[in-house]
């Protein structure tokens, strides 16, 4: 299982945006390169899991844990000033359909659930954001849109969750009707 | 980083993720396939709207051995994102970027200008594809079923929206806007879109991709008052808060509502769930503030009123008024029902737009269809009693839901289809021809598909024409013209 977890974190560098723009993997040398890359990625991820605070090269970076809709955890180091939507895109986190409107407050697909102590310290929410959250499913008392939350140093170590998938479509269409 | 490596890494990891126990077997199978330039598994999608593209995205991402072909009736892709979403909502259309990436994926092919059910049958598709997904949306509309609805001056919102958004079928609509009052029947987001377009300042619309013909017609419009009529009460209104807020903030307009319609609403407010509560509070605020504004253009909801009949003008040629039955509510909340009180009201109006919902139509006699619900009967996207046939989007669950809803439901269908490929429920032992098997049929029938790069030529030309007028694009309204640009 441990191996799977590592591979899953490698997955985090695959791009939701890039996956479809890339061409085929065919040659043997490509495969070799892949194995190398895989090892490098795994060690990078391993570094991450052992805690970034002690690593001087990551001092200006902030650690954020994402739990996606399948319950899979991805941990990434992030620069201050990026929105959480930027992070998901830039780090190629595997969250299907995240940020459909590209951060223009026209959908609720970048909905994230925060830990209460973090949520309480976030910048106040504007009406337009709540308008969109009102349409999201799985909304909780600590929900925000990822495109509206900018990463700051005090958030280091926080965990944000993508709401678990709603299995019942009738529930869904009722809510968004 | 080498792109090909990135991608292969993705697929390997992906197959681990979906079924860890199966990793070696999958990897082996996949390696075997990597030497074949032509992906083995052939999936076909009917309809190039959000449902079609999101389903394609999920399937392509889920398995490395699948070729997905998207057939679209029009030469241009994106369905209601191009022909439904209001021109002043460009941010909603950002989803087109994702669809474009999907269409440009090496294992995805777009075949526009192919009308499934007419140019090629669903059975013919099923013979050459391992699986077929129906994602053809809802191209019809519910009708009021009241006397006079066919008089001139009465339009369906579907046609009206198609007209201002450049849908070729609605090019000739030319609505007569030389009247003071327009009545919209239905209070969903489509109704609010239509109201906003009718009243929006021209300067705002000029910078959008609304068609020039619609812009000219709106410049000469005499419509000063738009009433959005619903059969139930304020707490059942179907539109969402973002769209209502846009109306409230629309420059040069003011709300025009009836205090009587809000009887008992204040008292009920505290027990409403948050979304409904905020929506209702915004309406109450608009009602309260309407007296102090002095704008020339007015819009307002009218509640508890059902259309009875459209009354003709004295010469009988066109609509002059609508007769409404006054209702009261039975029950409460979302499930409340409207029942007539027996009272009747006449509202003079020269423009009537019926916006009570879209409706899916059967595509082909070989495909099951539930005429009552107007959907393809399905279990989680599997079409009932038909192996290898699936559906997603509006044709799967009915014509409600925003793009995000359609996205989730398309991912669900994609997931189910992938499961059936993995489990062997879909027989993959036989090779299928895919698009190669359809090409000769189309050729014989004189149908030439439009590829995605053909569409990009059309798009490029539209953008060029738009630039001259400071618009993001000027849409082509004529299918023949689209085709000649595509193949130029
Ligand atoms: C007026 C309007 C405005 C909207 N605005 C918004 C908005 O602002 N934000 C939002 O989130 N949602 C909005 N929606 C909702 C959104 O458009 C839908 O959720 C979504 O488009 C449904 O996707 P679909 O693919 O099922 O259908 P469609 O978008 O209708 O796509 C179906 C496609 O199938 C094609 N097709 C039909 N018949 C055939 C055939 N026989 N052969 C081949 N192809 C065929 C059609 O040409 C079309 O391209 C709006 C809807 C409407 C009606
Ligand atoms: N900006 C956006 O996000 C946007 C824009 C446009 C559309 N959309 C989405 O697209 C979907 C379709 O929108 P829509 O407006 O067509 O549908 P809708 O939201 O289902 O609204 C339909 C309206 O018609 C009324 N109605 C239905 N049958 C009627 C009848 N026989 N007599 C009188 N009234 C009747 C309904 O009233 P009852 O409630 O009483 O049934 C309701 O007010 C919606 O999910 C919408 O959210 C979104």
XYZ file of C-alpha atoms and ligand atoms in Angstrom:
766
model
C 0.000 0.000 0.000
C 2.833 2.364 0.840
C 3.948 2.091 -2.737
C 0.566 3.090 -3.953
C 0.541 6.123 -1.782
C 3.863 7.218 -3.237
C 2.595 6.700 -6.724
C -0.502 8.612 -5.916
C 1.558 11.545 -4.850
C 3.506 11.314 -8.062
C 0.190 11.647 -9.728
C -0.022 15.092 -8.248
C 2.396 16.375 -10.836
C 0.174 15.200 -13.654
C -1.800 18.031 -15.006
C -5.494 18.123 -15.322
C -4.757 20.716 -17.960
C -1.816 19.064 -19.582
C -2.926 15.481 -19.788
C -4.814 16.018 -22.949
C -2.271 18.206 -24.673
C 0.524 15.673 -24.569
C 1.609 13.129 -27.110
C 2.214 9.374 -26.895
C 4.719 7.431 -24.829
C 6.239 4.859 -27.078
C 9.996 4.380 -27.062
C 12.148 2.420 -24.654
C 14.219 5.502 -23.785
C 11.046 7.284 -22.818
C 10.259 4.451 -20.491
C 13.678 4.677 -18.927
C 13.357 8.364 -18.490
C 10.029 7.752 -16.887
C 11.550 5.443 -14.309
C 14.167 8.023 -13.456
C 11.617 10.703 -13.182
C 9.451 8.493 -11.062
C 12.289 7.953 -8.597
C 13.012 11.664 -8.453
C 9.379 12.482 -7.882
C 9.019 9.905 -5.154
C 12.051 11.209 -3.306
C 10.751 14.744 -3.619
C 7.445 13.682 -2.220
C 9.162 11.708 0.536
C 11.065 14.849 1.496
C 7.797 16.602 1.730
C 6.212 14.062 3.978
C 9.066 14.218 6.452
C 8.201 17.830 7.124
C 9.308 20.938 5.320
C 9.964 23.195 8.316
C 13.357 21.643 8.966
C 14.420 22.040 5.389
C 16.082 25.420 4.983
C 15.588 25.429 1.202
C 11.828 25.389 1.743
C 11.746 28.169 4.302
C 9.697 30.580 2.235
C 7.312 27.823 1.241
C 4.068 26.877 2.872
C 2.912 23.302 3.193
C -0.675 22.594 2.206
C -2.401 19.211 2.274
C -5.223 18.592 -0.198
C -7.652 15.713 0.164
C -9.401 15.107 -3.139
C -12.913 13.821 -3.799
C -11.729 10.209 -3.614
C -10.159 10.786 -0.201
C -6.612 10.771 -1.616
C -4.200 13.125 0.141
C -1.665 15.248 -1.720
C 0.790 17.511 0.074
C 2.424 20.393 -1.724
C 4.656 23.320 -0.903
C 3.257 26.584 -2.073
C 4.431 30.163 -2.418
C 2.719 32.893 -0.497
C 0.277 34.886 -2.623
C -1.016 32.086 -4.816
C -4.707 31.294 -4.626
C -5.641 27.719 -3.828
C -7.029 27.429 -7.366
C -3.608 28.483 -8.730
C -2.030 25.827 -6.536
C -4.259 23.047 -7.841
C -3.531 24.077 -11.432
C 0.190 24.802 -11.036
C 0.862 21.661 -9.028
C -1.348 19.611 -11.336
C -3.343 18.115 -8.497
C -5.754 15.439 -9.655
C -9.090 16.990 -8.801
C -11.470 16.412 -11.693
C -13.228 19.488 -12.998
C -11.674 21.860 -10.442
C -11.965 25.521 -11.402
C -14.201 25.187 -14.465
C -14.712 28.964 -14.824
C -11.016 29.620 -14.155
C -11.476 31.705 -11.052
C -14.047 34.220 -12.258
C -16.702 33.533 -9.595
C -19.034 32.000 -12.169
C -19.170 28.454 -10.800
C -18.547 26.564 -7.586
C -16.245 23.798 -8.799
C -13.268 24.979 -6.711
C -15.219 24.555 -3.482
C -12.990 23.512 -0.551
C -13.725 22.717 3.073
C -11.323 24.226 5.634
C -10.358 23.395 9.192
C -12.312 25.578 11.550
C -9.345 27.414 13.084
C -8.085 28.284 9.597
C -11.513 29.207 8.281
C -12.038 31.673 11.105
C -8.896 33.584 10.171
C -9.609 33.866 6.432
C -10.459 37.209 4.838
C -14.182 37.899 4.996
C -16.289 36.370 2.266
C -18.065 38.666 -0.254
C -21.708 38.226 -1.323
C -20.732 37.082 -4.806
C -18.733 34.204 -3.378
C -21.558 33.128 -1.085
C -23.898 33.309 -4.107
C -21.776 30.621 -5.744
C -21.320 28.589 -2.553
C -25.095 28.516 -2.232
C -25.100 26.409 -5.427
C -22.291 24.072 -4.420
C -22.971 20.640 -3.035
C -21.544 19.335 0.193
C -21.395 22.883 1.603
C -20.314 23.077 5.246
C -19.883 25.876 7.775
C -16.232 26.129 6.784
C -16.596 26.107 2.993
C -14.902 28.622 0.702
C -14.061 28.840 -2.978
C -10.427 28.015 -3.655
C -10.132 30.860 -6.170
C -10.890 33.397 -3.438
C -8.415 32.194 -0.828
C -4.820 33.377 -1.096
C -2.135 31.344 0.643
C -0.371 33.132 3.504
C 2.481 31.975 5.711
C 0.296 31.398 8.773
C -1.576 28.699 6.856
C 1.472 26.416 6.855
C 0.422 22.819 7.440
C -3.276 23.292 6.832
C -5.470 20.630 5.264
C -8.223 21.473 2.766
C -10.772 18.947 1.522
C -12.677 18.652 -1.720
C -16.205 17.586 -0.707
C -16.789 13.903 -1.303
C -18.710 13.126 -4.449
C -22.457 13.129 -4.256
C -23.598 9.781 -5.512
C -27.235 10.635 -5.912
C -27.739 12.801 -8.975
C -31.315 13.616 -8.035
C -29.961 15.327 -4.970
C -27.582 17.259 -7.163
C -30.041 18.488 -9.731
C -32.461 19.526 -7.007
C -29.825 21.652 -5.393
C -28.708 23.427 -8.548
C -32.149 23.861 -10.040
C 10.501 17.841 -18.567
C 9.829 15.582 -21.489
C 6.176 15.775 -22.355
C 5.772 12.218 -23.515
C 7.247 11.013 -20.280
C 4.881 13.152 -18.301
C 1.947 11.663 -20.015
C 2.956 8.058 -19.768
C 3.704 8.536 -16.126
C 0.249 9.855 -15.730
C -1.392 6.862 -17.268
C 0.591 4.316 -15.353
C -0.114 6.043 -12.105
C -3.714 6.491 -13.056
C -4.196 2.783 -13.607
C -2.704 2.104 -10.194
C -5.076 4.556 -8.693
C -8.222 3.114 -10.206
C -7.475 -0.500 -9.335
C -4.323 -1.126 -7.355
C -4.709 -4.903 -7.222
C -4.648 -4.980 -10.953
C -1.592 -2.883 -11.558
C 0.662 -5.423 -13.256
C -2.024 -6.767 -15.509
C -3.043 -3.313 -16.642
C 0.462 -2.168 -17.206
C 1.138 -5.206 -19.289
C -1.924 -4.746 -21.371
C -1.084 -1.120 -21.815
C 2.513 -1.823 -22.841
C 1.280 -4.268 -25.405
C -0.918 -1.556 -26.804
C 1.707 1.122 -26.883
C 3.150 -0.421 -30.020
C -0.193 -0.085 -31.824
C -0.641 3.414 -33.186
C -4.403 2.969 -33.303
C -6.084 2.722 -29.875
C -8.039 -0.496 -29.590
C -11.170 0.603 -27.774
C -13.519 2.791 -29.793
C -16.016 5.006 -28.013
C -18.402 7.369 -29.740
C -20.131 10.366 -28.215
C -23.185 11.977 -29.775
C -23.304 15.721 -29.066
C -20.477 18.232 -28.685
C -21.829 20.203 -25.713
C -20.568 20.181 -22.102
C -21.899 16.659 -21.489
C -20.132 15.309 -24.563
C -16.789 16.937 -23.789
C -16.786 16.186 -20.056
C -17.674 12.543 -20.733
C -14.901 12.353 -23.339
C -12.425 13.938 -20.906
C -13.179 11.389 -18.217
C -12.892 8.396 -20.525
C -9.670 9.541 -22.226
C -8.113 10.281 -18.872
C -9.261 6.974 -17.411
C -7.790 4.586 -19.980
C -4.839 4.858 -22.340
C -6.292 2.529 -24.968
C -9.473 4.427 -25.835
C -10.157 6.521 -28.904
C -13.111 8.880 -28.376
C -14.958 10.373 -31.354
C -17.409 13.224 -30.727
C -20.142 13.646 -33.353
C -21.884 17.017 -33.456
C -24.779 18.061 -35.622
C -23.519 21.595 -36.224
C -20.179 22.514 -37.788
C -19.354 24.299 -34.509
C -18.836 22.732 -31.064
C -19.798 23.508 -27.429
C -23.620 23.304 -27.529
C -25.342 25.637 -25.095
C -22.058 27.186 -24.000
C -22.042 28.865 -27.402
C -25.790 29.030 -28.057
C -27.335 29.257 -24.571
C -25.055 31.000 -22.081
C -25.770 34.721 -22.195
C -23.340 36.881 -24.207
C -22.671 39.088 -21.182
C -21.406 36.047 -19.235
C -18.051 35.497 -20.982
C -16.503 34.096 -17.793
C -18.898 31.130 -17.903
C -17.558 30.328 -21.360
C -14.057 29.734 -19.983
C -14.989 26.040 -19.905
C -14.385 26.142 -23.663
C -10.629 26.115 -22.913
C -10.909 22.723 -21.243
C -13.143 21.378 -24.024
C -10.610 22.570 -26.593
C -7.813 20.711 -24.828
C -9.920 17.567 -24.839
C -10.764 17.957 -28.526
C -7.086 18.424 -29.335
C -6.026 15.320 -27.446
C -4.458 12.789 -29.791
C -7.072 10.193 -28.871
C -10.042 12.487 -29.384
C -11.605 13.384 -32.708
C -14.331 15.955 -33.341
C -16.691 15.275 -36.243
C -18.968 18.258 -36.707
C -21.701 18.636 -39.297
C -22.961 15.086 -38.696
C -26.583 14.816 -37.650
C -26.937 11.529 -35.801
C -30.332 9.934 -36.398
C -30.392 11.365 -39.898
C -26.944 11.238 -41.515
C -26.030 8.116 -39.592
C -28.181 5.979 -37.307
C -27.385 5.044 -33.713
C -27.435 1.367 -34.762
C -24.802 2.058 -37.410
C -22.644 3.730 -34.762
C -23.107 0.827 -32.366
C -21.903 -1.600 -35.018
C -18.510 0.069 -35.377
C -17.934 1.348 -31.816
C -17.528 -0.649 -28.616
C -19.658 1.905 -26.768
C -21.872 4.848 -27.702
C -22.725 7.739 -25.351
C -25.753 9.910 -26.131
C -25.144 13.484 -24.966
C -27.302 15.386 -27.374
C -28.958 17.737 -24.902
C -32.478 19.122 -25.064
C -33.288 20.678 -28.392
C -37.033 21.072 -27.910
C -39.026 23.126 -25.461
C -42.045 22.668 -23.267
C -45.045 24.474 -24.647
C -47.648 26.362 -22.633
C -50.589 24.583 -24.192
C -52.813 27.658 -23.948
C -55.019 29.173 -26.674
C -53.310 31.933 -28.633
C -49.747 30.772 -27.997
C -49.160 30.574 -31.760
C -50.061 34.223 -32.350
C -47.317 36.418 -33.666
C -45.542 38.209 -30.834
C -45.299 35.016 -28.776
C -41.841 33.393 -28.728
C -40.236 30.533 -26.906
C -37.249 31.525 -24.784
C -35.309 28.772 -26.528
C -35.801 30.506 -29.904
C -35.230 33.968 -28.466
C -31.971 32.902 -26.817
C -30.938 31.056 -29.990
C -31.595 34.225 -31.951
C -29.462 36.582 -29.882
C -26.730 33.926 -29.585
C -26.542 33.228 -33.324
C -28.017 29.717 -33.510
C -28.468 29.132 -37.266
C -31.995 27.664 -36.821
C -33.214 30.884 -35.190
C -31.660 33.354 -37.566
C -34.977 34.428 -39.063
C -36.794 34.991 -35.765
C -36.635 38.804 -35.935
C -38.724 39.392 -32.814
C -40.995 42.417 -32.902
C -39.810 44.587 -30.027
C -41.942 47.651 -30.838
C -44.011 47.320 -27.648
C -43.724 48.818 -24.199
C -44.284 45.696 -22.114
C -42.831 42.215 -22.445
C -44.104 39.314 -20.366
C -41.851 36.341 -19.696
C -43.571 33.196 -18.461
C -41.463 31.125 -16.065
C -38.955 32.336 -13.490
C -35.870 30.207 -14.082
C -32.411 31.504 -14.962
C -33.264 31.432 -18.652
C -36.161 33.822 -17.992
C -33.823 36.144 -16.091
C -31.215 35.969 -18.889
C -33.875 37.020 -21.391
C -35.102 39.856 -19.161
C -31.564 41.149 -18.697
C -30.797 41.079 -22.422
C -34.042 42.954 -23.144
C -33.183 45.726 -20.661
C -29.380 45.852 -20.580
C -27.699 49.105 -21.632
C -26.553 48.795 -25.231
C -23.010 49.850 -24.335
C -22.760 46.775 -22.151
C -23.954 44.383 -24.863
C -21.858 45.964 -27.606
C -18.696 44.488 -26.133
C -20.068 40.938 -26.073
C -20.414 38.250 -28.740
C -24.149 38.915 -29.139
C -24.994 38.897 -32.849
C -24.990 42.196 -34.697
C -28.575 41.534 -35.840
C -29.723 41.190 -32.221
C -27.794 44.277 -31.222
C -29.478 46.303 -33.983
C -32.912 45.002 -32.988
C -32.279 45.800 -29.320
C -31.072 49.287 -30.244
C -34.498 49.935 -31.759
C -36.428 48.106 -29.053
C -39.346 49.930 -27.445
C -39.540 47.497 -24.549
C -39.388 49.451 -21.290
C -40.960 47.024 -18.853
C -40.374 43.306 -18.433
C -42.593 41.210 -16.164
C -41.334 37.768 -15.183
C -44.383 35.712 -14.286
C -44.402 32.584 -12.114
C -47.195 30.224 -11.143
C -45.958 29.888 -7.565
C -44.699 32.293 -4.875
C -41.490 34.221 -4.100
C -40.148 31.339 -2.024
C -40.436 28.977 -5.013
C -38.741 31.202 -7.591
C -36.508 28.997 -9.822
C -33.712 31.439 -10.658
C -30.547 31.607 -8.577
C -29.157 34.486 -6.593
C -26.287 35.494 -8.877
C -28.715 36.099 -11.730
C -31.136 37.986 -9.472
C -28.301 40.151 -8.147
C -27.375 41.036 -11.730
C -30.945 42.223 -12.350
C -30.963 44.251 -9.158
C -27.676 45.886 -10.184
C -28.514 46.360 -13.871
C -27.740 50.014 -14.721
C -30.660 52.163 -15.855
C -33.336 49.844 -14.496
C -35.428 49.527 -11.388
C -37.532 46.753 -9.912
C -41.300 46.903 -10.291
C -42.917 44.381 -7.981
C -46.156 44.068 -6.046
C -46.083 44.186 -2.257
C -49.139 41.921 -2.152
C -47.166 39.126 -3.794
C -44.912 38.958 -0.728
C -47.622 38.364 1.824
C -46.299 36.219 4.699
C -42.787 36.031 3.287
C -41.105 38.063 6.029
C -42.473 35.724 8.660
C -41.336 32.587 6.837
C -37.820 33.872 6.215
C -36.169 32.620 9.367
C -36.981 28.966 8.674
C -35.609 28.898 5.131
C -32.368 27.119 4.231
C -29.513 29.575 3.616
C -29.580 29.711 -0.223
C -33.339 30.225 -0.335
C -33.178 32.721 2.509
C -30.540 34.891 0.861
C -32.390 34.814 -2.455
C -35.643 35.839 -0.778
C -33.951 38.585 1.238
C -32.495 40.040 -1.940
C -35.969 40.133 -3.502
C -37.384 41.852 -0.418
C -34.570 44.390 -0.553
C -35.321 45.091 -4.223
C -39.005 45.506 -3.366
C -38.198 47.944 -0.590
C -35.821 50.052 -2.624
C -37.842 50.248 -5.820
C -39.725 53.354 -4.693
C -36.597 55.495 -4.408
C -35.136 54.708 -7.815
C -36.194 56.713 -10.846
C -35.091 54.618 -13.819
C -36.966 54.473 -17.111
C -36.653 50.764 -17.606
C -38.414 48.420 -15.239
C -38.407 44.752 -14.467
C -40.295 42.765 -11.884
C -41.512 39.392 -10.801
C -45.222 38.628 -10.762
C -46.048 35.672 -8.555
C -48.955 33.230 -8.191
C -50.129 33.607 -11.780
C -50.617 30.962 -14.468
C -51.161 31.719 -18.156
C -54.730 31.044 -19.347
C -54.668 32.389 -22.887
C -53.007 34.909 -25.148
C -55.458 37.570 -26.316
C -55.213 38.806 -29.918
C -55.136 42.427 -31.064
C -58.366 43.945 -32.491
C -57.403 42.916 -36.029
C -56.613 39.404 -34.806
C -53.112 39.398 -36.248
C -50.954 39.401 -33.141
C -50.736 39.095 -29.373
C -51.992 42.091 -27.430
C -52.392 40.808 -23.876
C -52.191 37.749 -21.714
C -54.844 36.462 -19.354
C -53.526 35.059 -16.098
C -55.264 32.906 -13.491
C -54.462 34.001 -9.944
C -53.281 31.167 -7.725
C -52.816 30.351 -4.099
C -50.310 27.907 -2.702
C -51.098 24.518 -1.268
C -48.333 23.181 0.946
C -45.062 24.977 1.474
C -41.414 24.987 0.508
C -40.105 23.648 -2.788
C -42.968 21.187 -3.052
C -45.773 23.772 -2.737
C -48.407 23.539 -5.472
C -50.253 26.358 -7.210
C -54.042 26.087 -7.267
C -56.296 28.621 -9.021
C -58.384 30.926 -6.840
C -60.864 31.546 -9.661
C -59.760 35.146 -10.077
C -58.385 36.281 -13.422
C -56.179 39.196 -14.511
C -55.398 40.662 -17.922
C -51.985 42.141 -18.661
C -51.611 44.139 -21.884
C -48.314 43.274 -23.564
C -46.971 43.058 -27.110
C -44.149 40.625 -26.477
C -44.656 37.274 -24.746
C -41.766 34.911 -24.162
C -42.466 31.469 -22.814
C -39.598 30.229 -20.656
C -40.969 27.164 -18.917
C -38.158 24.807 -19.796
C -36.325 22.991 -22.561
C -37.164 19.410 -23.529
C -35.160 16.505 -24.967
C -36.443 14.798 -28.100
C -36.056 11.173 -29.213
C -33.095 10.816 -31.571
C -33.730 7.518 -33.276
C -36.367 4.778 -33.042
C -33.669 2.311 -31.930
C -33.031 4.254 -28.707
C -35.432 3.914 -25.764
C -37.110 7.188 -24.782
C -39.374 8.059 -21.867
C -41.895 10.473 -23.399
C -43.318 11.501 -20.034
C -40.026 12.543 -18.431
C -38.554 13.405 -21.861
C -35.266 11.685 -21.086
C -33.525 8.501 -22.168
C -34.418 5.980 -19.441
C -31.169 5.028 -17.737
C -29.577 3.664 -14.603
C -26.608 5.835 -13.637
C -26.015 6.616 -17.310
C -26.433 3.084 -18.657
C -29.319 3.147 -21.107
C -31.837 0.617 -19.918
C -31.860 -2.752 -21.637
C -29.111 -1.850 -24.100
C -25.521 -2.992 -23.495
C -22.867 -0.579 -24.700
C -25.231 2.405 -24.874
C -24.918 5.277 -22.374
C -26.175 8.807 -21.863
C -25.044 11.973 -20.083
C -26.081 15.584 -19.594
C -29.528 17.038 -20.103
C -30.783 14.072 -22.128
C -29.906 11.843 -19.163
C -31.446 13.796 -16.307
C -33.702 16.439 -17.866
C -33.097 20.067 -18.806
C -32.001 21.495 -15.459
C -28.671 22.165 -13.879
C -25.724 24.446 -14.482
C -22.562 23.394 -16.318
C -21.031 22.091 -13.074
C -24.032 19.785 -12.599
C -23.650 18.554 -16.160
C -19.945 18.047 -15.532
C -20.502 15.871 -12.474
C -23.146 13.820 -14.149
C -20.928 13.328 -17.204
C -18.037 12.180 -15.016
C -20.483 9.711 -13.431
C -21.397 8.298 -16.850
C -17.705 8.179 -17.782
C -16.940 6.296 -14.583
C -19.666 3.724 -15.238
C -18.477 3.227 -18.808
C -14.888 2.706 -17.633
C -16.132 0.171 -15.094
C -17.897 -1.725 -17.859
C -14.740 -1.697 -19.984
C -12.676 -2.947 -17.037
C -15.146 -5.637 -15.988
C -15.637 -7.051 -19.445
C -19.312 -6.086 -19.529
C -18.420 -4.442 -22.836
C -16.901 -7.045 -25.129
C -13.508 -5.806 -26.280
C -12.340 -9.051 -27.872
C -13.297 -7.880 -31.324
C -11.587 -4.939 -33.008
C -13.954 -2.199 -34.144
C -13.492 0.211 -37.011
C -14.700 3.353 -35.262
C -14.796 6.469 -37.457
C -13.237 4.501 -40.306
C -16.406 2.460 -40.453
C -18.604 5.563 -40.566
C -16.626 7.530 -43.157
C -17.821 5.523 -46.201
C -21.450 5.790 -45.052
C -21.173 9.553 -44.701
C -19.455 9.887 -48.030
C -22.177 7.900 -49.752
C -24.756 10.183 -48.135
C -22.954 13.340 -49.199
C -22.011 14.371 -45.649
C -18.550 15.797 -45.031
C -17.547 16.071 -41.362
C -15.960 19.231 -39.971
C -12.797 18.513 -37.967
C -11.683 20.463 -34.918
C -9.052 22.321 -36.930
C -11.772 23.189 -39.460
C -13.721 24.658 -36.529
C -10.666 26.637 -35.525
C -10.702 28.260 -38.951
C -14.324 29.239 -38.437
C -13.497 30.514 -34.974
C -10.505 32.487 -36.247
C -12.638 34.161 -38.881
C -15.339 34.986 -36.303
C -12.775 36.553 -34.004
C -11.356 38.569 -36.903
C -14.816 39.885 -37.783
C -15.466 40.709 -34.153
C -12.254 42.675 -33.749
C -13.407 45.232 -36.294
C -16.309 46.067 -33.950
C -14.584 45.681 -30.614
C -16.343 42.380 -29.926
C -14.736 39.089 -28.892
C -16.234 37.522 -32.023
C -18.987 38.020 -34.566
C -20.668 34.640 -34.963
C -21.486 33.246 -38.382
C -25.204 32.609 -38.645
C -25.295 30.474 -41.711
C -24.245 26.808 -41.827
C -23.210 27.045 -45.506
C -20.965 29.981 -44.723
C -19.417 28.082 -41.793
C -18.727 25.153 -44.089
C -17.152 27.230 -46.803
C -14.816 28.919 -44.288
C -14.028 25.540 -42.693
C -12.969 24.039 -45.973
C -11.391 27.103 -47.540
C -30.245 29.740 -22.172
C -29.342 28.966 -21.273
C -28.338 29.617 -20.550
C -27.508 28.905 -19.695
N -26.567 29.594 -18.983
C -25.784 28.929 -18.117
C -24.818 29.650 -17.344
O -24.674 30.872 -17.449
N -24.047 28.938 -16.478
C -24.168 27.590 -16.336
O -23.423 26.984 -15.552
N -25.091 26.888 -17.050
C -25.898 27.541 -17.927
N -26.843 26.843 -18.635
C -26.927 25.378 -18.446
C -25.928 24.613 -19.355
O -25.948 25.194 -20.623
C -26.282 23.121 -19.409
O -26.090 22.544 -18.127
C -25.429 22.325 -20.400
O -25.234 23.008 -21.611
C -26.051 20.969 -20.743
O -25.122 20.265 -21.535
P -25.510 19.140 -22.598
O -24.223 18.772 -23.253
O -26.334 18.099 -21.966
O -26.459 19.848 -23.693
P -26.119 20.909 -24.842
O -25.269 21.995 -24.331
O -27.421 21.277 -25.451
O -25.267 20.089 -25.934
C -25.856 19.139 -26.775
C -25.117 19.117 -28.116
O -25.608 18.022 -28.910
C -25.766 18.447 -30.236
N -26.765 17.597 -30.897
C -28.110 17.644 -30.744
N -28.703 16.729 -31.514
C -27.716 16.078 -32.185
C -27.716 15.032 -33.159
N -28.855 14.480 -33.587
N -26.533 14.618 -33.635
C -25.365 15.180 -33.205
N -25.325 16.177 -32.296
C -26.485 16.618 -31.788
C -26.206 19.888 -30.115
O -26.001 20.605 -31.327
C -25.332 20.370 -28.968
O -24.098 20.853 -29.422
C -27.682 27.521 -19.520
C -28.685 26.869 -20.226
C -29.510 27.572 -21.096
C -30.593 26.860 -21.844
N -26.621 31.788 -15.247
C -26.880 30.510 -15.063
O -26.277 29.854 -14.237
C -27.931 29.886 -15.892
C -28.538 30.586 -16.923
C -29.546 29.965 -17.651
C -29.912 28.672 -17.339
N -29.280 28.008 -16.345
C -29.724 26.679 -15.929
O -30.360 25.982 -16.958
C -31.450 25.222 -16.437
C -32.708 25.492 -17.245
O -33.221 26.778 -16.955
P -34.757 27.152 -17.203
O -34.944 28.531 -16.762
O -35.111 26.750 -18.588
O -35.535 26.082 -16.304
P -36.006 26.070 -14.758
O -34.972 26.631 -13.884
O -36.457 24.678 -14.533
O -37.262 27.071 -14.694
C -38.461 26.775 -15.325
C -39.534 27.776 -14.897
O -40.723 27.506 -15.640
C -41.810 27.316 -14.741
N -42.766 26.381 -15.337
C -42.529 25.109 -15.734
N -43.644 24.583 -16.261
C -44.602 25.536 -16.182
C -45.962 25.591 -16.576
N -46.546 24.556 -17.147
N -46.648 26.732 -16.348
C -46.032 27.794 -15.779
N -44.763 27.799 -15.386
C -44.049 26.680 -15.592
C -41.165 26.803 -13.478
O -42.027 27.024 -12.392
P -42.190 25.935 -11.208
O -41.014 26.165 -10.312
O -43.477 26.269 -10.599
O -42.155 24.581 -11.862
C -39.916 27.672 -13.423
O -40.204 28.952 -12.936
C -31.581 25.600 -14.990
O -31.029 24.603 -14.155
C -30.800 26.861 -14.879
O -30.220 27.053 -13.594
C -28.324 28.599 -15.609
